[in-house]
């Protein structure tokens, strides 16, 4: 087998004939031409074999053994005898109007999935701006939002800080059944959310069965207005988080009051954990603190009971009833931090209790938001919202 035949088989590009090869320390320059001999006129779509002239085109392909591969392709310029139009042949394995093959573009696009454009540019010896343009062109061609929205039935709504410290939030929509990020909106304002959902049409709004969110009035009101068939569920994670904060405020007060008591120190995260997930030494530390404060012990037990209610109840009505009993017991303590939590629970107990019948939480949304933060970090914040949106949605496909 000659070197030309070897490289033809190695490249595996249809209709490619290699004429010569230049092999240097960093590059492999392959002189080649196509064997087709016919071109289809883009205007009248007639086949023609009339060649007006030959031109040279340099195209980048996938690297071989760490060396850049460049195809120096001799292409034909055809003349169409039917409409007298001149046009160049364009093999279907070359990106139209670009200096790289389709498989090279695919490889660079995949490399950009979890790396910054500057890093990818350095790896492939390409300007990072070229890499960026390539990525967004490929991403736009791959996104199919219509299909993505058509399948969603249970949706999570959450927000992530876009610019830290600026109270600037973006809204993240999640398909809770498939565990993917559905879309990203530029803010969490009511007008933005309503306009977006209504633009998707009545059929989309009617197909939503469950909306899970945190205790943010805008999300709840928008869900009620836009999704007539949906059960709105306040995520239990956020409710338990608020109750854990009550525990911690009590602990901080005890820490200040009893500065010489080491048992109230370094137990914050141990208090937050469920007892069944604690090691024995952690349980011993917690018990020492509980023995020193009856109030902390009572609220700790209330928190554990609160968690258990969500685990054992099977219907919304049953959980509502259990929450009423739980609140009556909690009121007896007359703790100011706990009373604040009880007011919140009273206001939103119906949507909180909806968990029992749907078993839906926003935990997947919280987890997927970590990907969003990752993309922001590797891309130096992604100040362009549309670019950030595309990167998130492509990662979710």
GROMACS .gro file of C-alpha atoms in nm:
model
  397
    1UNK     CA    1   0.000   0.000   0.000
    2UNK     CA    2   0.141   0.338  -0.102
    3UNK     CA    3   0.148   0.633   0.144
    4UNK     CA    4  -0.129   0.804  -0.056
    5UNK     CA    5  -0.352   0.497  -0.037
    6UNK     CA    6  -0.278   0.464   0.335
    7UNK     CA    7  -0.384   0.824   0.407
    8UNK     CA    8  -0.692   0.791   0.186
    9UNK     CA    9  -0.804   0.493   0.390
   10UNK     CA   10  -0.707   0.663   0.717
   11UNK     CA   11  -0.900   0.983   0.640
   12UNK     CA   12  -1.201   0.795   0.507
   13UNK     CA   13  -1.338   1.098   0.322
   14UNK     CA   14  -1.560   0.997   0.027
   15UNK     CA   15  -1.447   1.099  -0.320
   16UNK     CA   16  -1.103   1.218  -0.208
   17UNK     CA   17  -0.791   1.140  -0.414
   18UNK     CA   18  -0.452   1.218  -0.257
   19UNK     CA   19  -0.177   1.331  -0.491
   20UNK     CA   20   0.108   1.406  -0.246
   21UNK     CA   21   0.189   1.443   0.125
   22UNK     CA   22   0.415   1.683   0.317
   23UNK     CA   23   0.494   1.566   0.671
   24UNK     CA   24   0.660   1.815   0.910
   25UNK     CA   25   0.713   1.817   1.287
   26UNK     CA   26   0.382   1.993   1.356
   27UNK     CA   27   0.170   1.950   1.042
   28UNK     CA   28   0.065   1.703   0.779
   29UNK     CA   29  -0.010   1.883   0.451
   30UNK     CA   30  -0.212   1.662   0.218
   31UNK     CA   31  -0.248   1.767  -0.146
   32UNK     CA   32  -0.567   1.619  -0.287
   33UNK     CA   33  -0.862   1.653  -0.520
   34UNK     CA   34  -1.212   1.513  -0.553
   35UNK     CA   35  -1.302   1.237  -0.794
   36UNK     CA   36  -1.667   1.328  -0.848
   37UNK     CA   37  -1.629   1.522  -1.175
   38UNK     CA   38  -1.988   1.649  -1.166
   39UNK     CA   39  -2.150   1.943  -0.990
   40UNK     CA   40  -2.513   2.039  -0.930
   41UNK     CA   41  -2.605   2.398  -1.011
   42UNK     CA   42  -2.742   2.571  -0.698
   43UNK     CA   43  -2.978   2.780  -0.914
   44UNK     CA   44  -3.140   2.534  -1.159
   45UNK     CA   45  -3.018   2.212  -0.989
   46UNK     CA   46  -2.893   2.066  -1.318
   47UNK     CA   47  -2.588   1.841  -1.317
   48UNK     CA   48  -2.289   1.963  -1.518
   49UNK     CA   49  -1.935   1.844  -1.585
   50UNK     CA   50  -1.818   2.159  -1.765
   51UNK     CA   51  -1.515   2.294  -1.575
   52UNK     CA   52  -1.435   2.663  -1.610
   53UNK     CA   53  -1.118   2.657  -1.398
   54UNK     CA   54  -0.949   2.495  -1.097
   55UNK     CA   55  -0.903   2.666  -0.760
   56UNK     CA   56  -0.717   2.578  -0.443
   57UNK     CA   57  -0.883   2.548  -0.100
   58UNK     CA   58  -0.708   2.478   0.231
   59UNK     CA   59  -0.917   2.290   0.487
   60UNK     CA   60  -0.836   2.180   0.844
   61UNK     CA   61  -0.921   1.822   0.944
   62UNK     CA   62  -0.886   1.619   1.264
   63UNK     CA   63  -0.534   1.594   1.404
   64UNK     CA   64  -0.327   1.278   1.360
   65UNK     CA   65  -0.072   1.184   1.628
   66UNK     CA   66  -0.076   1.538   1.766
   67UNK     CA   67  -0.010   1.695   1.425
   68UNK     CA   68  -0.242   1.934   1.250
   69UNK     CA   69  -0.388   1.791   0.931
   70UNK     CA   70  -0.445   2.034   0.644
   71UNK     CA   71  -0.606   1.931   0.317
   72UNK     CA   72  -0.483   2.136   0.021
   73UNK     CA   73  -0.780   2.062  -0.200
   74UNK     CA   74  -0.796   2.133  -0.571
   75UNK     CA   75  -1.158   2.215  -0.646
   76UNK     CA   76  -1.340   2.270  -0.972
   77UNK     CA   77  -1.533   2.576  -1.076
   78UNK     CA   78  -1.817   2.461  -1.296
   79UNK     CA   79  -2.016   2.641  -1.562
   80UNK     CA   80  -2.383   2.555  -1.587
   81UNK     CA   81  -2.479   2.533  -1.958
   82UNK     CA   82  -2.846   2.579  -1.873
   83UNK     CA   83  -2.834   2.908  -1.678
   84UNK     CA   84  -2.472   3.016  -1.743
   85UNK     CA   85  -2.398   3.032  -1.372
   86UNK     CA   86  -2.049   2.973  -1.230
   87UNK     CA   87  -2.021   2.776  -0.904
   88UNK     CA   88  -1.756   2.591  -0.706
   89UNK     CA   89  -1.784   2.229  -0.604
   90UNK     CA   90  -1.829   2.185  -0.230
   91UNK     CA   91  -1.780   1.836  -0.082
   92UNK     CA   92  -2.043   1.763   0.182
   93UNK     CA   93  -1.778   1.683   0.445
   94UNK     CA   94  -1.656   2.046   0.447
   95UNK     CA   95  -1.839   2.308   0.653
   96UNK     CA   96  -1.996   2.546   0.397
   97UNK     CA   97  -1.792   2.865   0.370
   98UNK     CA   98  -1.543   2.753   0.638
   99UNK     CA   99  -1.183   2.637   0.646
  100UNK     CA  100  -1.246   2.316   0.840
  101UNK     CA  101  -1.427   1.987   0.792
  102UNK     CA  102  -1.758   1.901   0.956
  103UNK     CA  103  -1.597   1.643   1.181
  104UNK     CA  104  -1.335   1.896   1.292
  105UNK     CA  105  -1.618   2.137   1.378
  106UNK     CA  106  -1.796   1.860   1.573
  107UNK     CA  107  -1.481   1.778   1.767
  108UNK     CA  108  -1.416   2.141   1.861
  109UNK     CA  109  -1.782   2.185   1.958
  110UNK     CA  110  -1.765   1.884   2.191
  111UNK     CA  111  -1.440   2.009   2.346
  112UNK     CA  112  -1.615   2.338   2.429
  113UNK     CA  113  -1.878   2.151   2.631
  114UNK     CA  114  -1.684   2.178   2.958
  115UNK     CA  115  -1.387   2.398   2.873
  116UNK     CA  116  -1.338   2.767   2.815
  117UNK     CA  117  -1.303   2.882   2.454
  118UNK     CA  118  -0.951   3.008   2.526
  119UNK     CA  119  -0.845   2.662   2.645
  120UNK     CA  120  -0.994   2.490   2.341
  121UNK     CA  121  -0.833   2.748   2.112
  122UNK     CA  122  -0.494   2.675   2.267
  123UNK     CA  123  -0.543   2.298   2.227
  124UNK     CA  124  -0.637   2.316   1.858
  125UNK     CA  125  -0.414   2.614   1.771
  126UNK     CA  126  -0.707   2.832   1.674
  127UNK     CA  127  -0.810   3.183   1.774
  128UNK     CA  128  -1.052   3.165   2.067
  129UNK     CA  129  -1.293   3.398   1.889
  130UNK     CA  130  -1.308   3.156   1.596
  131UNK     CA  131  -1.373   2.873   1.840
  132UNK     CA  132  -1.649   3.078   2.003
  133UNK     CA  133  -1.819   3.153   1.670
  134UNK     CA  134  -1.792   2.787   1.570
  135UNK     CA  135  -1.948   2.675   1.897
  136UNK     CA  136  -2.250   2.906   1.880
  137UNK     CA  137  -2.312   2.828   1.512
  138UNK     CA  138  -2.312   2.455   1.590
  139UNK     CA  139  -2.524   2.504   1.900
  140UNK     CA  140  -2.790   2.706   1.717
  141UNK     CA  141  -2.820   2.427   1.459
  142UNK     CA  142  -2.863   2.159   1.726
  143UNK     CA  143  -3.117   2.323   1.957
  144UNK     CA  144  -3.473   2.199   1.915
  145UNK     CA  145  -3.670   2.390   2.178
  146UNK     CA  146  -4.008   2.303   2.027
  147UNK     CA  147  -3.946   1.933   2.084
  148UNK     CA  148  -3.809   1.998   2.431
  149UNK     CA  149  -4.117   2.194   2.541
  150UNK     CA  150  -4.358   1.946   2.382
  151UNK     CA  151  -4.250   1.670   2.625
  152UNK     CA  152  -4.260   1.856   2.956
  153UNK     CA  153  -4.540   1.777   3.203
  154UNK     CA  154  -4.382   1.850   3.540
  155UNK     CA  155  -4.177   2.167   3.560
  156UNK     CA  156  -3.946   2.321   3.819
  157UNK     CA  157  -3.886   2.695   3.847
  158UNK     CA  158  -3.586   2.840   4.030
  159UNK     CA  159  -3.340   3.126   4.006
  160UNK     CA  160  -2.963   3.171   4.008
  161UNK     CA  161  -2.767   3.488   4.069
  162UNK     CA  162  -2.639   3.622   3.737
  163UNK     CA  163  -2.409   3.884   3.886
  164UNK     CA  164  -2.308   3.814   4.243
  165UNK     CA  165  -2.398   4.087   4.490
  166UNK     CA  166  -2.613   4.277   4.238
  167UNK     CA  167  -2.947   4.107   4.318
  168UNK     CA  168  -2.954   4.022   3.949
  169UNK     CA  169  -3.122   3.686   3.895
  170UNK     CA  170  -3.196   3.466   3.599
  171UNK     CA  171  -3.485   3.220   3.600
  172UNK     CA  172  -3.418   2.852   3.529
  173UNK     CA  173  -3.691   2.614   3.407
  174UNK     CA  174  -3.644   2.238   3.455
  175UNK     CA  175  -3.820   1.930   3.325
  176UNK     CA  176  -3.847   1.735   3.650
  177UNK     CA  177  -3.935   1.405   3.484
  178UNK     CA  178  -3.640   1.397   3.243
  179UNK     CA  179  -3.404   1.579   3.479
  180UNK     CA  180  -3.290   1.838   3.223
  181UNK     CA  181  -3.281   2.214   3.213
  182UNK     CA  182  -3.568   2.320   2.992
  183UNK     CA  183  -3.486   2.686   2.937
  184UNK     CA  184  -3.335   2.996   3.095
  185UNK     CA  185  -3.506   3.335   3.116
  186UNK     CA  186  -3.323   3.669   3.161
  187UNK     CA  187  -3.492   3.755   3.494
  188UNK     CA  188  -3.755   3.631   3.738
  189UNK     CA  189  -4.007   3.912   3.693
  190UNK     CA  190  -4.374   3.824   3.660
  191UNK     CA  191  -4.409   3.996   3.322
  192UNK     CA  192  -4.113   3.803   3.179
  193UNK     CA  193  -4.243   3.466   3.295
  194UNK     CA  194  -4.603   3.526   3.184
  195UNK     CA  195  -4.499   3.653   2.841
  196UNK     CA  196  -4.272   3.354   2.791
  197UNK     CA  197  -4.526   3.090   2.892
  198UNK     CA  198  -4.811   3.251   2.700
  199UNK     CA  199  -4.593   3.274   2.388
  200UNK     CA  200  -4.567   2.893   2.394
  201UNK     CA  201  -4.940   2.868   2.333
  202UNK     CA  202  -5.248   2.738   2.519
  203UNK     CA  203  -5.166   2.373   2.447
  204UNK     CA  204  -4.835   2.401   2.633
  205UNK     CA  205  -4.997   2.573   2.932
  206UNK     CA  206  -5.268   2.308   2.951
  207UNK     CA  207  -5.024   2.015   2.940
  208UNK     CA  208  -4.840   2.119   3.259
  209UNK     CA  209  -4.951   1.901   3.550
  210UNK     CA  210  -4.711   2.006   3.829
  211UNK     CA  211  -4.507   2.320   3.896
  212UNK     CA  212  -4.247   2.299   4.176
  213UNK     CA  213  -4.086   2.617   4.310
  214UNK     CA  214  -3.959   2.783   4.625
  215UNK     CA  215  -4.151   3.030   4.840
  216UNK     CA  216  -4.149   3.314   4.589
  217UNK     CA  217  -4.491   3.472   4.536
  218UNK     CA  218  -4.419   3.561   4.172
  219UNK     CA  219  -4.360   3.197   4.073
  220UNK     CA  220  -4.672   3.079   4.252
  221UNK     CA  221  -4.896   3.348   4.104
  222UNK     CA  222  -4.762   3.298   3.752
  223UNK     CA  223  -4.814   2.922   3.781
  224UNK     CA  224  -5.175   2.974   3.889
  225UNK     CA  225  -5.244   3.219   3.608
  226UNK     CA  226  -5.069   3.034   3.325
  227UNK     CA  227  -5.122   2.665   3.401
  228UNK     CA  228  -5.490   2.589   3.468
  229UNK     CA  229  -5.435   2.213   3.516
  230UNK     CA  230  -5.122   2.230   3.732
  231UNK     CA  231  -5.073   2.156   4.100
  232UNK     CA  232  -4.835   2.414   4.249
  233UNK     CA  233  -4.588   2.253   4.492
  234UNK     CA  234  -4.360   2.450   4.719
  235UNK     CA  235  -4.034   2.260   4.738
  236UNK     CA  236  -3.994   2.086   5.073
  237UNK     CA  237  -3.617   2.149   5.060
  238UNK     CA  238  -3.671   2.525   5.101
  239UNK     CA  239  -3.923   2.477   5.381
  240UNK     CA  240  -3.692   2.247   5.578
  241UNK     CA  241  -3.407   2.488   5.510
  242UNK     CA  242  -3.608   2.767   5.676
  243UNK     CA  243  -3.675   2.542   5.976
  244UNK     CA  244  -3.305   2.456   5.999
  245UNK     CA  245  -3.231   2.828   6.012
  246UNK     CA  246  -3.454   2.848   6.318
  247UNK     CA  247  -3.242   2.579   6.481
  248UNK     CA  248  -2.924   2.766   6.398
  249UNK     CA  249  -3.052   3.097   6.533
  250UNK     CA  250  -3.133   2.929   6.863
  251UNK     CA  251  -2.786   2.766   6.865
  252UNK     CA  252  -2.618   3.102   6.797
  253UNK     CA  253  -2.809   3.259   7.088
  254UNK     CA  254  -2.696   2.981   7.319
  255UNK     CA  255  -2.339   3.016   7.195
  256UNK     CA  256  -2.340   3.385   7.292
  257UNK     CA  257  -2.512   3.323   7.624
  258UNK     CA  258  -2.294   3.030   7.729
  259UNK     CA  259  -1.954   3.117   7.589
  260UNK     CA  260  -1.777   2.863   7.806
  261UNK     CA  261  -1.992   2.573   7.685
  262UNK     CA  262  -1.811   2.399   7.396
  263UNK     CA  263  -2.114   2.180   7.313
  264UNK     CA  264  -2.282   2.461   7.114
  265UNK     CA  265  -1.975   2.509   6.895
  266UNK     CA  266  -1.917   2.337   6.559
  267UNK     CA  267  -2.250   2.150   6.555
  268UNK     CA  268  -2.437   2.364   6.300
  269UNK     CA  269  -2.417   2.117   6.010
  270UNK     CA  270  -2.463   1.822   6.242
  271UNK     CA  271  -2.792   1.968   6.361
  272UNK     CA  272  -2.904   2.011   6.001
  273UNK     CA  273  -2.846   1.643   5.918
  274UNK     CA  274  -3.115   1.384   5.970
  275UNK     CA  275  -3.035   1.168   6.276
  276UNK     CA  276  -3.034   0.850   6.068
  277UNK     CA  277  -2.758   0.998   5.850
  278UNK     CA  278  -2.536   1.099   6.142
  279UNK     CA  279  -2.240   0.901   6.270
  280UNK     CA  280  -2.247   0.795   6.634
  281UNK     CA  281  -1.991   1.057   6.738
  282UNK     CA  282  -2.205   1.325   6.572
  283UNK     CA  283  -2.514   1.205   6.758
  284UNK     CA  284  -2.319   1.218   7.084
  285UNK     CA  285  -2.214   1.580   7.017
  286UNK     CA  286  -2.572   1.678   6.934
  287UNK     CA  287  -2.705   1.509   7.247
  288UNK     CA  288  -2.464   1.704   7.469
  289UNK     CA  289  -2.602   2.029   7.329
  290UNK     CA  290  -2.963   1.911   7.363
  291UNK     CA  291  -2.902   1.813   7.727
  292UNK     CA  292  -2.792   2.170   7.799
  293UNK     CA  293  -3.094   2.340   7.635
  294UNK     CA  294  -3.450   2.211   7.651
  295UNK     CA  295  -3.556   2.469   7.390
  296UNK     CA  296  -3.297   2.352   7.137
  297UNK     CA  297  -3.401   1.993   7.209
  298UNK     CA  298  -3.769   2.070   7.150
  299UNK     CA  299  -3.708   2.249   6.820
  300UNK     CA  300  -3.469   1.976   6.707
  301UNK     CA  301  -3.733   1.714   6.773
  302UNK     CA  302  -3.993   1.929   6.595
  303UNK     CA  303  -3.765   1.950   6.291
  304UNK     CA  304  -3.725   1.571   6.285
  305UNK     CA  305  -4.100   1.521   6.315
  306UNK     CA  306  -4.157   1.775   6.038
  307UNK     CA  307  -3.930   1.577   5.804
  308UNK     CA  308  -4.107   1.254   5.895
  309UNK     CA  309  -4.447   1.399   5.803
  310UNK     CA  310  -4.337   1.437   5.441
  311UNK     CA  311  -4.202   1.082   5.437
  312UNK     CA  312  -4.508   0.900   5.569
  313UNK     CA  313  -4.815   1.092   5.451
  314UNK     CA  314  -4.975   0.979   5.126
  315UNK     CA  315  -5.229   1.250   5.042
  316UNK     CA  316  -5.242   1.627   5.041
  317UNK     CA  317  -5.531   1.634   5.286
  318UNK     CA  318  -5.354   1.400   5.527
  319UNK     CA  319  -5.038   1.612   5.523
  320UNK     CA  320  -5.241   1.931   5.573
  321UNK     CA  321  -5.402   1.780   5.880
  322UNK     CA  322  -5.068   1.664   6.021
  323UNK     CA  323  -4.915   2.008   5.961
  324UNK     CA  324  -5.201   2.167   6.157
  325UNK     CA  325  -5.128   1.940   6.455
  326UNK     CA  326  -4.757   2.011   6.421
  327UNK     CA  327  -4.813   2.388   6.421
  328UNK     CA  328  -5.033   2.372   6.730
  329UNK     CA  329  -4.757   2.190   6.916
  330UNK     CA  330  -4.489   2.433   6.792
  331UNK     CA  331  -4.688   2.741   6.902
  332UNK     CA  332  -4.664   2.629   7.265
  333UNK     CA  333  -4.289   2.699   7.269
  334UNK     CA  334  -4.344   3.071   7.196
  335UNK     CA  335  -4.005   3.105   7.035
  336UNK     CA  336  -3.978   3.420   6.821
  337UNK     CA  337  -3.774   3.250   6.548
  338UNK     CA  338  -4.009   2.953   6.534
  339UNK     CA  339  -4.313   3.182   6.531
  340UNK     CA  340  -4.179   3.356   6.219
  341UNK     CA  341  -4.146   3.019   6.050
  342UNK     CA  342  -4.499   2.924   6.158
  343UNK     CA  343  -4.643   3.235   5.994
  344UNK     CA  344  -4.473   3.139   5.669
  345UNK     CA  345  -4.597   2.782   5.700
  346UNK     CA  346  -4.952   2.902   5.768
  347UNK     CA  347  -4.949   3.123   5.457
  348UNK     CA  348  -4.826   2.855   5.221
  349UNK     CA  349  -4.929   2.525   5.383
  350UNK     CA  350  -5.166   2.427   5.099
  351UNK     CA  351  -4.890   2.437   4.837
  352UNK     CA  352  -4.641   2.279   5.078
  353UNK     CA  353  -4.881   1.990   5.146
  354UNK     CA  354  -4.920   1.930   4.771
  355UNK     CA  355  -4.593   1.736   4.792
  356UNK     CA  356  -4.777   1.440   4.944
  357UNK     CA  357  -4.988   1.380   4.635
  358UNK     CA  358  -4.729   1.470   4.369
  359UNK     CA  359  -4.402   1.359   4.541
  360UNK     CA  360  -4.236   1.636   4.342
  361UNK     CA  361  -3.943   1.844   4.467
  362UNK     CA  362  -3.716   2.096   4.304
  363UNK     CA  363  -3.405   1.904   4.406
  364UNK     CA  364  -3.315   1.827   4.043
  365UNK     CA  365  -3.337   2.196   3.959
  366UNK     CA  366  -3.103   2.281   4.246
  367UNK     CA  367  -2.858   2.015   4.127
  368UNK     CA  368  -2.868   2.119   3.763
  369UNK     CA  369  -2.805   2.479   3.863
  370UNK     CA  370  -2.454   2.369   3.958
  371UNK     CA  371  -2.389   2.316   3.584
  372UNK     CA  372  -2.499   2.671   3.522
  373UNK     CA  373  -2.257   2.805   3.780
  374UNK     CA  374  -1.984   2.590   3.627
  375UNK     CA  375  -2.038   2.736   3.280
  376UNK     CA  376  -2.029   3.087   3.423
  377UNK     CA  377  -1.702   3.010   3.598
  378UNK     CA  378  -1.518   2.860   3.299
  379UNK     CA  379  -1.642   3.139   3.074
  380UNK     CA  380  -1.552   3.426   3.307
  381UNK     CA  381  -1.912   3.502   3.398
  382UNK     CA  382  -2.070   3.476   3.049
  383UNK     CA  383  -2.189   3.840   3.045
  384UNK     CA  384  -2.386   3.779   2.725
  385UNK     CA  385  -2.713   3.627   2.845
  386UNK     CA  386  -2.805   3.461   2.516
  387UNK     CA  387  -2.465   3.292   2.496
  388UNK     CA  388  -2.503   3.164   2.851
  389UNK     CA  389  -2.853   3.038   2.772
  390UNK     CA  390  -2.729   2.844   2.468
  391UNK     CA  391  -2.445   2.680   2.663
  392UNK     CA  392  -2.682   2.567   2.936
  393UNK     CA  393  -2.943   2.429   2.697
  394UNK     CA  394  -2.685   2.246   2.483
  395UNK     CA  395  -2.546   2.081   2.797
  396UNK     CA  396  -2.898   1.960   2.876
  397UNK     CA  397  -2.952   1.789   2.540
   0.00000   0.00000   0.00000
